[in-house]
Coordinates of N, CA and C and ligand atoms in Angstrom, one line a residue:
X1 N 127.5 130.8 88.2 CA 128.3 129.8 87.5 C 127.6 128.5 87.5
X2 N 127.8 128.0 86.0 CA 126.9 126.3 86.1 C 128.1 125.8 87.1
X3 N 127.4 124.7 87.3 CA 127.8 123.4 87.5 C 128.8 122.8 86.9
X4 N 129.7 121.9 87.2 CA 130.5 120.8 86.0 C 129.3 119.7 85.3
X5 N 128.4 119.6 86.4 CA 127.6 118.3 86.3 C 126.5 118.8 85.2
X6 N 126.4 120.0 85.6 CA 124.8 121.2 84.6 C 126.6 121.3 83.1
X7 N 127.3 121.8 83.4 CA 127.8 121.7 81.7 C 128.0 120.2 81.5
X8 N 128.4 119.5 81.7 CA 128.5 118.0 80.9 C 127.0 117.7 80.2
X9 N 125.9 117.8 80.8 CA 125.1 117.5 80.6 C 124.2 118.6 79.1
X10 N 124.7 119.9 79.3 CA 124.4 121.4 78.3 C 124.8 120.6 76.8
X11 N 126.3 120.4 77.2 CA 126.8 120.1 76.3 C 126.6 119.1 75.4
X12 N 126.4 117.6 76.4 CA 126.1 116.1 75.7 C 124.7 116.6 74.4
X13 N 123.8 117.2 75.2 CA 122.7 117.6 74.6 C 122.7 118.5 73.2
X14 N 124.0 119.1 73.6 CA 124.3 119.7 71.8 C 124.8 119.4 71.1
X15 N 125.5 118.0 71.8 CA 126.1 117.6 70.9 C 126.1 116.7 69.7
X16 N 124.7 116.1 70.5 CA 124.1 115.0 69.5 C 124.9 113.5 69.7
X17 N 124.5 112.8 68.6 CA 124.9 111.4 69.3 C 126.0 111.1 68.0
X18 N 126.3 111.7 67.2 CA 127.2 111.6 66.1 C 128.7 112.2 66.8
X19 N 128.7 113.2 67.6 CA 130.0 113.3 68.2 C 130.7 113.1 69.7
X20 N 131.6 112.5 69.8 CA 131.7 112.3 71.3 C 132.6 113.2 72.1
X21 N 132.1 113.2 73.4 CA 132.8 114.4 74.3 C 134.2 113.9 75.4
X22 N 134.6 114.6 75.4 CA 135.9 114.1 76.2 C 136.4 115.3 76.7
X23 N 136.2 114.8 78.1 CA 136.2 115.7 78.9 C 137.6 116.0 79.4
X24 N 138.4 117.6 78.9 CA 139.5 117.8 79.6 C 139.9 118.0 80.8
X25 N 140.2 117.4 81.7 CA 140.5 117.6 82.9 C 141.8 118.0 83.8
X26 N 142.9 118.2 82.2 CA 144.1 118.6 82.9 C 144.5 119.7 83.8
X27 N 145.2 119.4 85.0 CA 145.2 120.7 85.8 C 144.0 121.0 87.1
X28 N 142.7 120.2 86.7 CA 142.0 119.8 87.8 C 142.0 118.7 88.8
X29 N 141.9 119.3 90.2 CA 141.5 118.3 90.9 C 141.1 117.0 90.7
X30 N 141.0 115.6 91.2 CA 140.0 114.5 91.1 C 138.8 115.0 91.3
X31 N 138.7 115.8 92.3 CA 136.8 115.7 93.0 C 136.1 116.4 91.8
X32 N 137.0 117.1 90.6 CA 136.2 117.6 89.8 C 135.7 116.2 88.7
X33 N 137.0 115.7 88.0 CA 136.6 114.6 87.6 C 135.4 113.9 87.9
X34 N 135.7 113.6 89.5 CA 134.4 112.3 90.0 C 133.2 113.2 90.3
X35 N 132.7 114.3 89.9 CA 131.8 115.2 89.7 C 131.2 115.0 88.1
X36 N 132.0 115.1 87.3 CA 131.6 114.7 85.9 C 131.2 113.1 85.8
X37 N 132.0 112.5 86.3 CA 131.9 110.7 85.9 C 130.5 110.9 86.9
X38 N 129.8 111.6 87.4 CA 128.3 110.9 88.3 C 127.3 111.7 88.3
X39 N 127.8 112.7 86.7 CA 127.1 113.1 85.8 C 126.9 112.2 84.7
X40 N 128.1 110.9 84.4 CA 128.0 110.2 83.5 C 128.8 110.2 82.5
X41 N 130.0 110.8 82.8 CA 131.1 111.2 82.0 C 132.3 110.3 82.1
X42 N 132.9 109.9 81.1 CA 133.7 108.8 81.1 C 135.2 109.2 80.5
X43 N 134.9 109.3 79.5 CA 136.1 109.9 78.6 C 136.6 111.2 78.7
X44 N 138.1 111.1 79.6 CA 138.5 112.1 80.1 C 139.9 112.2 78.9
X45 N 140.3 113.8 79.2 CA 141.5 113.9 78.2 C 142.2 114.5 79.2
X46 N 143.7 114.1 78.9 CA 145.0 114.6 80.1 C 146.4 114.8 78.9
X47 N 146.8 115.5 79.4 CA 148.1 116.4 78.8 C 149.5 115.9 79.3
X48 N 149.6 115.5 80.5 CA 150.8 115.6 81.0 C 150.8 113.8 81.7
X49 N 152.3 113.1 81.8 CA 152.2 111.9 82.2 C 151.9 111.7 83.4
X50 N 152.7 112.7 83.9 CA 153.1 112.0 85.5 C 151.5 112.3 86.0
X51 N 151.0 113.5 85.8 CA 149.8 114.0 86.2 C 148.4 112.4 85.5
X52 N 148.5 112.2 84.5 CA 147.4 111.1 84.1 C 147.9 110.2 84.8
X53 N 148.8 109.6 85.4 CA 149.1 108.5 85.8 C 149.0 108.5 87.4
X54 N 148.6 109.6 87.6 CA 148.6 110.0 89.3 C 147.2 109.9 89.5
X55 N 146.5 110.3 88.6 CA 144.6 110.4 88.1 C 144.3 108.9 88.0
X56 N 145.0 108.4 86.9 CA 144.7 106.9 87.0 C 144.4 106.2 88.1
X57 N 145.2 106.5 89.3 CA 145.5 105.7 90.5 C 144.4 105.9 91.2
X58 N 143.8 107.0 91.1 CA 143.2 107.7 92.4 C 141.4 107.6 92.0
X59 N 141.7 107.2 90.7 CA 139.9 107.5 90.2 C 139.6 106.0 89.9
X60 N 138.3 106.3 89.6 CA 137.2 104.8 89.0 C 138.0 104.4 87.6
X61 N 138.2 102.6 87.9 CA 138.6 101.8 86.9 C 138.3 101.4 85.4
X62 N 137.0 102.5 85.4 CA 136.0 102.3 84.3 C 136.2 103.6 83.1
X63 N 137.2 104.5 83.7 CA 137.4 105.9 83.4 C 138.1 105.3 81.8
X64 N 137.4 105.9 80.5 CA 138.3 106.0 79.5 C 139.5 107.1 79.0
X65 N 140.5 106.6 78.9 CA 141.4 108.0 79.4 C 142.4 108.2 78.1
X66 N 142.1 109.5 77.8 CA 142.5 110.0 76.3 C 143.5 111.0 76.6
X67 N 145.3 110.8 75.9 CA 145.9 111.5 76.2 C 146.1 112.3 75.1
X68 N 146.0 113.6 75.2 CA 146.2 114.5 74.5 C 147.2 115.8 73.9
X69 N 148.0 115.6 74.9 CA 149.0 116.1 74.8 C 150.0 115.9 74.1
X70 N 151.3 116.8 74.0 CA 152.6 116.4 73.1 C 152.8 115.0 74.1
X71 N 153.2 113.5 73.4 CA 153.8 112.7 74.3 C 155.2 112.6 73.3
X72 N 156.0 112.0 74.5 CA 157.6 112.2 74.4 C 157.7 110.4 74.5
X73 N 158.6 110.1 73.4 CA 158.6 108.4 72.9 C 159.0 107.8 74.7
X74 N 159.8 108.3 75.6 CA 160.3 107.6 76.4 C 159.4 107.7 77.6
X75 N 157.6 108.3 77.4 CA 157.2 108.4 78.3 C 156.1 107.5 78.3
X76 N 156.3 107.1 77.1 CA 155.4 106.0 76.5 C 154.4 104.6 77.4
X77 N 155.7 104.1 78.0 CA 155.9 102.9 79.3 C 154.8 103.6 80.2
X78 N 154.8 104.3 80.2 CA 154.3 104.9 82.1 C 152.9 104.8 81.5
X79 N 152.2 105.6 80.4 CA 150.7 105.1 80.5 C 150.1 103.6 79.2
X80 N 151.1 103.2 78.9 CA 150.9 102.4 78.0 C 149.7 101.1 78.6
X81 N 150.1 101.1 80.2 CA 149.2 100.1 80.1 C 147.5 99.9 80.6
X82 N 147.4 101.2 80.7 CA 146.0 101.6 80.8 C 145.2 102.7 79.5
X83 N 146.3 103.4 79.2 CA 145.3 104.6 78.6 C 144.9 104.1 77.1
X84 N 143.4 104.7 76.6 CA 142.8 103.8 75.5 C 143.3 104.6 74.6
X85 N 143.0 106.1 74.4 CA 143.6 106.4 73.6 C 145.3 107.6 73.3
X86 N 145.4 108.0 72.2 CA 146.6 108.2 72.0 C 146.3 109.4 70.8
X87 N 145.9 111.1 71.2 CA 145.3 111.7 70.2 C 146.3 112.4 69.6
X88 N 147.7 112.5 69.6 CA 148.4 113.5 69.1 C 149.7 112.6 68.9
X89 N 149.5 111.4 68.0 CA 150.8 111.1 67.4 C 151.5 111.4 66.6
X90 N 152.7 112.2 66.3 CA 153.0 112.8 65.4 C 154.3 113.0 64.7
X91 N 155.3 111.6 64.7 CA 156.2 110.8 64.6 C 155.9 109.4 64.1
X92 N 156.8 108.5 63.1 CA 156.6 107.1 63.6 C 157.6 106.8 64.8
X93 N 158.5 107.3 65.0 CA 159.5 106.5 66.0 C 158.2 106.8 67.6
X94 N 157.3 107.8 67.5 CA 156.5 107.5 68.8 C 155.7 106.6 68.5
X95 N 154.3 106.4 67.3 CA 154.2 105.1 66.7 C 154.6 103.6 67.0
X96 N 156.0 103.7 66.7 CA 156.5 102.1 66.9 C 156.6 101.8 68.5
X97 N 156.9 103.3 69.1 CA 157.4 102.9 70.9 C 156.0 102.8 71.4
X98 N 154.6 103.5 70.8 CA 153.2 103.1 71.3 C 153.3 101.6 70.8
X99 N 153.2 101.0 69.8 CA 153.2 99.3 69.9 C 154.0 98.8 70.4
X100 N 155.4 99.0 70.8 CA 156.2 98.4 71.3 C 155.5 98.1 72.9
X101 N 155.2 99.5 73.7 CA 154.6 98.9 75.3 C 153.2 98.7 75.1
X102 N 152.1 98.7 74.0 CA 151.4 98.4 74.4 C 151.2 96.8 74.0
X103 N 152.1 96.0 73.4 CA 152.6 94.4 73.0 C 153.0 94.2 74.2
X104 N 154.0 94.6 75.0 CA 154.3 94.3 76.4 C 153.3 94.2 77.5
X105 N 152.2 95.3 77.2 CA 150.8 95.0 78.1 C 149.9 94.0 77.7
X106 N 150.0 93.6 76.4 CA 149.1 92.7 75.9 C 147.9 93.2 75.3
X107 N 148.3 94.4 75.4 CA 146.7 95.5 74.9 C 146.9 96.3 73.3
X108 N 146.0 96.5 73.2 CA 145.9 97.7 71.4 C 146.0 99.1 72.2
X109 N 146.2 100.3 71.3 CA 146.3 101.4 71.6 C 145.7 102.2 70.3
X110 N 144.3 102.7 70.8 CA 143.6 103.6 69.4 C 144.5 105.1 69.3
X111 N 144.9 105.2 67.9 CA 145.5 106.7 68.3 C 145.1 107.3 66.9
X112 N 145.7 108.5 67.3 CA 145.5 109.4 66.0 C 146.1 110.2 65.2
X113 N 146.2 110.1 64.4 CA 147.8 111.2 64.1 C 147.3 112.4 63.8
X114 N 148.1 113.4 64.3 CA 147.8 115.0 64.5 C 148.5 115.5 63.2
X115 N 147.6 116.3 62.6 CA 148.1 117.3 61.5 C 148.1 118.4 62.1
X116 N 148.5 118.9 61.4 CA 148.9 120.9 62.0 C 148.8 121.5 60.6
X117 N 147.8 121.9 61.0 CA 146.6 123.0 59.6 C 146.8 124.6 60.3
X118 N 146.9 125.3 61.6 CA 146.7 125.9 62.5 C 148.0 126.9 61.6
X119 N 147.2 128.3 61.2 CA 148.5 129.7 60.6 C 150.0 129.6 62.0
X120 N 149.2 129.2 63.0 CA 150.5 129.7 64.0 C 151.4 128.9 64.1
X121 N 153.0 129.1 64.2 CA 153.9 127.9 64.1 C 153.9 126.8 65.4
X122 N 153.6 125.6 64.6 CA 153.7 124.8 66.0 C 154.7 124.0 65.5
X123 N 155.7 123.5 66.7 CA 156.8 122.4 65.9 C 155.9 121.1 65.9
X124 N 154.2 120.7 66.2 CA 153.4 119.6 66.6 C 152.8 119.2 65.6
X125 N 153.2 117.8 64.7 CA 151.8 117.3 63.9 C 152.6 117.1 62.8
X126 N 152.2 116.4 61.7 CA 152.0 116.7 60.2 C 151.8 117.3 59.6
X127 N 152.4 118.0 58.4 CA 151.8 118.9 57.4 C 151.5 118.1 56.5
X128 N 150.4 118.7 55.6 CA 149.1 117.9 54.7 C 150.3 117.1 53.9
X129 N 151.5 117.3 53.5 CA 152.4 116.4 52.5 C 152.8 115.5 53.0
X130 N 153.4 115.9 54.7 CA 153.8 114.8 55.0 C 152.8 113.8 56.0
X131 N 151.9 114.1 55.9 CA 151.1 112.7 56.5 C 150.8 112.3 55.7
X132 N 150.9 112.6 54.1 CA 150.2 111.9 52.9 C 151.2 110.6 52.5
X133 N 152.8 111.8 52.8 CA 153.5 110.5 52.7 C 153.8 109.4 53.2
X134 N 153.4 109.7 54.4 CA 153.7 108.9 55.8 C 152.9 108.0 55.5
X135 N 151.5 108.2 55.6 CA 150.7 106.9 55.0 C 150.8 106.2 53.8
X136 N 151.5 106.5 52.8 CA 151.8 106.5 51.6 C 152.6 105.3 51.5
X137 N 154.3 105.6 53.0 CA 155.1 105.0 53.1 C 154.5 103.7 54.6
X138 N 154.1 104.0 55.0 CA 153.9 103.1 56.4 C 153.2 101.6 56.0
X139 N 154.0 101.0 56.8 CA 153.0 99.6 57.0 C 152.4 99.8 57.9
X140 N 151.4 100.2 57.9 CA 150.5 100.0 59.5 C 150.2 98.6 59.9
X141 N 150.2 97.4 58.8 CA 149.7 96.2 59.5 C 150.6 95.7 60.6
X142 N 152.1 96.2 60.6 CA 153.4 95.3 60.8 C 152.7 96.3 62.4
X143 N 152.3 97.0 62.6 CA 152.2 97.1 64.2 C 150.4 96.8 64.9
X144 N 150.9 95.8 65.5 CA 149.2 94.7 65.9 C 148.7 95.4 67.3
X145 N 149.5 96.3 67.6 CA 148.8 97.0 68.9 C 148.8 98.3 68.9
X146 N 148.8 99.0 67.4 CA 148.1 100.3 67.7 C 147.2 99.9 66.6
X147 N 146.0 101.1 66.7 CA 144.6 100.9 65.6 C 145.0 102.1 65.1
X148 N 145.2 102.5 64.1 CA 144.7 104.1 63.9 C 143.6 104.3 63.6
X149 N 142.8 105.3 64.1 CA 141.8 105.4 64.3 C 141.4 106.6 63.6
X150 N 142.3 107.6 63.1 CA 141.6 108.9 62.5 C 143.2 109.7 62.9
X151 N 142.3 111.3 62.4 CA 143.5 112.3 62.9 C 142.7 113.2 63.8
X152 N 143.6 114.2 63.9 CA 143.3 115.1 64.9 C 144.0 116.3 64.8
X153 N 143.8 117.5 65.2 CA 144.1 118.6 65.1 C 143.7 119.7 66.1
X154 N 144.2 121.3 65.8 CA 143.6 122.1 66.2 C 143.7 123.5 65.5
X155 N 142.9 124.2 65.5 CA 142.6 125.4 65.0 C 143.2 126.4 65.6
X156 N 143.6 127.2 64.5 CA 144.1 128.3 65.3 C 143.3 129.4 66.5
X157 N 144.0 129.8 67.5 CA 143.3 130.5 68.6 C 143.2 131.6 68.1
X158 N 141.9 131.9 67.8 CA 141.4 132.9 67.4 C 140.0 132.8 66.9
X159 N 139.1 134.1 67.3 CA 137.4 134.0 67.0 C 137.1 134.4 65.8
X160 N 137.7 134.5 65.0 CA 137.7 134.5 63.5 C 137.0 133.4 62.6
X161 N 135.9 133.2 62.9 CA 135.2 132.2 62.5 C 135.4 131.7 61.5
X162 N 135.8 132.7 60.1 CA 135.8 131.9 58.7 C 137.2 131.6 58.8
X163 N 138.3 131.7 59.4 CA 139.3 131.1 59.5 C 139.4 130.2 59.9
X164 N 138.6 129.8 61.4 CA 138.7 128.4 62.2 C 137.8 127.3 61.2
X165 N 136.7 127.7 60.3 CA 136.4 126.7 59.8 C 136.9 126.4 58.5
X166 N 138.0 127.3 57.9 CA 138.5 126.6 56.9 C 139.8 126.0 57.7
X167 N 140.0 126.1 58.7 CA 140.8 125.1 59.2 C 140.8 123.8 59.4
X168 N 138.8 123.8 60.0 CA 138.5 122.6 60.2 C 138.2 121.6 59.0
X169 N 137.6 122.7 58.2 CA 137.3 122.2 56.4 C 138.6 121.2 56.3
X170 N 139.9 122.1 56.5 CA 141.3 121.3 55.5 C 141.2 120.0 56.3
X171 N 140.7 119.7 57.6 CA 141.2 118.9 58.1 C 140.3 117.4 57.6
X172 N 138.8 118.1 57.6 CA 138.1 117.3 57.3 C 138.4 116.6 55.9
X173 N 139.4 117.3 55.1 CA 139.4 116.6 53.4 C 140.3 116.0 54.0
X174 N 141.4 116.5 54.8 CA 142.9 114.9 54.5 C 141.8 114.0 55.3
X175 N 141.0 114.1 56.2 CA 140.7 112.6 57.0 C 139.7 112.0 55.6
X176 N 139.0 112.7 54.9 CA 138.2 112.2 54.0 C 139.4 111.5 52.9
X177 N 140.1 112.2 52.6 CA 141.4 111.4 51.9 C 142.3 110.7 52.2
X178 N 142.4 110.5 53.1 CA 142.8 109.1 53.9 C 142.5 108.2 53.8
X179 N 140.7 108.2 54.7 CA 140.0 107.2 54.8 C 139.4 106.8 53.3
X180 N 139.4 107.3 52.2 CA 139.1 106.7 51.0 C 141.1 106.4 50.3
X181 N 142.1 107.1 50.4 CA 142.8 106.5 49.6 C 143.6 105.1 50.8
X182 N 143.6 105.6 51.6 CA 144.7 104.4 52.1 C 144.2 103.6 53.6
X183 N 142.9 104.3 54.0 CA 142.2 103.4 55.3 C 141.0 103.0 54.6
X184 N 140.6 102.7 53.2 CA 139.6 102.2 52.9 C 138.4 101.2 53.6
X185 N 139.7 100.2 53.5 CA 139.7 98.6 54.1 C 139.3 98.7 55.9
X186 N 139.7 99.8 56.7 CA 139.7 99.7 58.1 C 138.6 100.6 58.7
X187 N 137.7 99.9 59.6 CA 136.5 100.0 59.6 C 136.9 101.1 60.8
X188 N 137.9 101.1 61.5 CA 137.5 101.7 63.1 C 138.5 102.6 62.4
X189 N 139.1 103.1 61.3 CA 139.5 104.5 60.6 C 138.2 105.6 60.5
X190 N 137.9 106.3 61.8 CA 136.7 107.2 61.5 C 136.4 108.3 62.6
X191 N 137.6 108.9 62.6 CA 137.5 109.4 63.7 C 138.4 111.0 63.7
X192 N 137.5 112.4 63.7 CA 137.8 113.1 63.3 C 138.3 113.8 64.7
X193 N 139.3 114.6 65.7 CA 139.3 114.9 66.9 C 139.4 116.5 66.7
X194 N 138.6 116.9 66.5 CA 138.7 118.8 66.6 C 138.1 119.0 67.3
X195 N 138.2 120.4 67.9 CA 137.1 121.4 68.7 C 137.5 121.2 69.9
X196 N 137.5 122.5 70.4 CA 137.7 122.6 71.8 C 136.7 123.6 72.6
X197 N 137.0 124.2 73.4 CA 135.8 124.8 74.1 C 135.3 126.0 73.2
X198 N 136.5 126.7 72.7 CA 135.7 128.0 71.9 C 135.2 127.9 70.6
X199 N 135.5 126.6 70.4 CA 135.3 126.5 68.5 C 134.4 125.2 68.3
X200 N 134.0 124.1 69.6 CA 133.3 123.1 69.1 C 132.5 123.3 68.5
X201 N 131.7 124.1 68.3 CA 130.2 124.4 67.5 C 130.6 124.5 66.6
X202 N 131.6 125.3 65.7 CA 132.1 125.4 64.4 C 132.4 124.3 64.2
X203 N 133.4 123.2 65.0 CA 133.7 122.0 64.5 C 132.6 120.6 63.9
X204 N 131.5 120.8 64.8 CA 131.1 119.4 65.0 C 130.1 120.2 63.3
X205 N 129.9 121.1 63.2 CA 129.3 121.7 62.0 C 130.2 121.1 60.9
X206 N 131.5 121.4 61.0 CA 132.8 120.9 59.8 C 133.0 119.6 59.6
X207 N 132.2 118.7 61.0 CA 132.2 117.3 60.9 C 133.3 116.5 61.7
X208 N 133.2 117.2 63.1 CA 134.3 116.4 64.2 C 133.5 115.3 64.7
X209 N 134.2 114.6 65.1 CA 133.0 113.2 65.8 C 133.6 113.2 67.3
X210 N 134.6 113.9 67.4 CA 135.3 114.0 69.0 C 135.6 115.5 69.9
X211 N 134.9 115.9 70.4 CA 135.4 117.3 71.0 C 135.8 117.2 72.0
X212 N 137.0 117.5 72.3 CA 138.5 117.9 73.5 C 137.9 119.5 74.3
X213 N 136.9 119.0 75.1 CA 136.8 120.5 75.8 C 136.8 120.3 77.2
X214 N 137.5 121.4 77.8 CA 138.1 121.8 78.9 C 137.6 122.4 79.9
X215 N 137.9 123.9 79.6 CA 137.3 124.8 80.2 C 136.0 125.5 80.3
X216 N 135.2 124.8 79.2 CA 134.2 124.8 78.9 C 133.2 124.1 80.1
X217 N 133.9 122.9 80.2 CA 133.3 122.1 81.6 C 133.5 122.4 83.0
X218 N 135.0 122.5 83.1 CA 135.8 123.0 84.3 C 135.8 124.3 84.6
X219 N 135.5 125.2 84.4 CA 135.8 126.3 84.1 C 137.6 126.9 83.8
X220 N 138.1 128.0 83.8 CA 139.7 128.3 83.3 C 140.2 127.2 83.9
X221 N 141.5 127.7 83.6 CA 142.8 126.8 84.2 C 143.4 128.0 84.6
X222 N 144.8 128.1 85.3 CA 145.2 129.0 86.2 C 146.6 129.5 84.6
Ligands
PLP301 C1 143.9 121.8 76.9 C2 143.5 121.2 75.6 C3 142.1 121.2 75.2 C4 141.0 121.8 75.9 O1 141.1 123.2 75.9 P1 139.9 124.1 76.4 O2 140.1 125.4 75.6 O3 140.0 124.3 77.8 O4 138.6 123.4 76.0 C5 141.9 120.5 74.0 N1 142.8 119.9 73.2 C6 144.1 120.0 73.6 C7 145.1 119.3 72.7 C8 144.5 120.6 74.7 O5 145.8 120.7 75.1

């Protein structure tokens, strides 16, 4: 078995300098974490509140910390005033409660809105009409402390290669259609979040600039 410290580093190397890694750590210990951060790893991704917020406490202040998971509007408060990003927005009423606590912190909150392209039923994300509407219909200026920053997604689980990359494909035209019809103007709109441990190579090929991988670094989860 590698290392965490020997995969962070496999990886950074394949990844090139066009996509960035974020390291999932949900479910693991800290000592694994502070194992990757002294490899040089910063940008962690976490799933669950109470659990990132218990991580927050206990680790280095420098840690960039990307939540990933379904968040629930009323859980908003608890990491609002540290965590940078925000990858699975998939409501406005979560939207407005992300600016709402992060105006109270005095801070911005980069996030992303999640589409659901994925054959398997998820009740998570946007479907390609209605995020088209959504941006269609939204004022994004009227909220001064979130950025959007791109979208995000995931592919269906499965090693069906030409499947997962027309997944990735669809995703990459709505962010291409986005970012030309209605994020023109906004420079930090550029941010594609796919790929996970089984599929990043197909993704950063389809054009992710962020991979969410896990167990790839950590090894399983239980
Ligand atoms: C758990 C999780 C990951 C990482 O999954 P691995 O298969 O372990 O790489 C990535 N994205 C999301 C949204 C997750 O929940």
């Amino acid at each position: 078995m590698n290392t965490i410290a020997e995969n962070i580093h496999r990886l950074k190397n394949q990844l090139g300098a066009k996509t960035r890694l974020i390291a999932v750590s949900k479910t693991k210990p800290k000592e694994d974490i502070l194992e990757a951060y002294q490899a040089g790893q910063r940008a962690f991704g976490e799933n669950y509140v109470q659990e990132l917020t218990e991580k927050f406490e206990l680790l280095p202040q420098d840690i960039e910390w990307h939540f990933i998971g379904h968040l629930q509007s009323n859980k908003v408060k608890y990491i609002a005033p540290f965590v940078s990003w925000i990858h699975a927005v998939e409501s406005e009423k979560l939207l407005l409660e992300i600016n709402k606590q992060a105006a109270k912190q005095q801070r911005s909150i980069n996030c992303l809105l999640q589409v659901h392209i994925a054959t398997e039923e998820s009740k998570f994300g946007f479907d390609l009409d209605e995020i088209m509407a959504f941006c269609d219909a939204f004022q994004f200026d009227t909220l001064p402390n979130v950025r959007i920053c791109g979208i995000m997604g995931m592919a269906s689980f499965s090693d069906d290669e030409k499947l997962v990359r027309s997944e990735f494909k669809k995703l990459k035209t709505i962010f291409d259609t986005l970012k030309e019809k209605k994020f023109s103007d906004k420079e930090h709109f550029r941010e594609l979040s796919m790929g996970m441990s089984s599929d990043w190579k197909w993704a950063i090929e389809e054009g992710s600039t962020m991979v969410r991988v896990g167990s790839a670094i950590f090894g399983s989860r239980k």
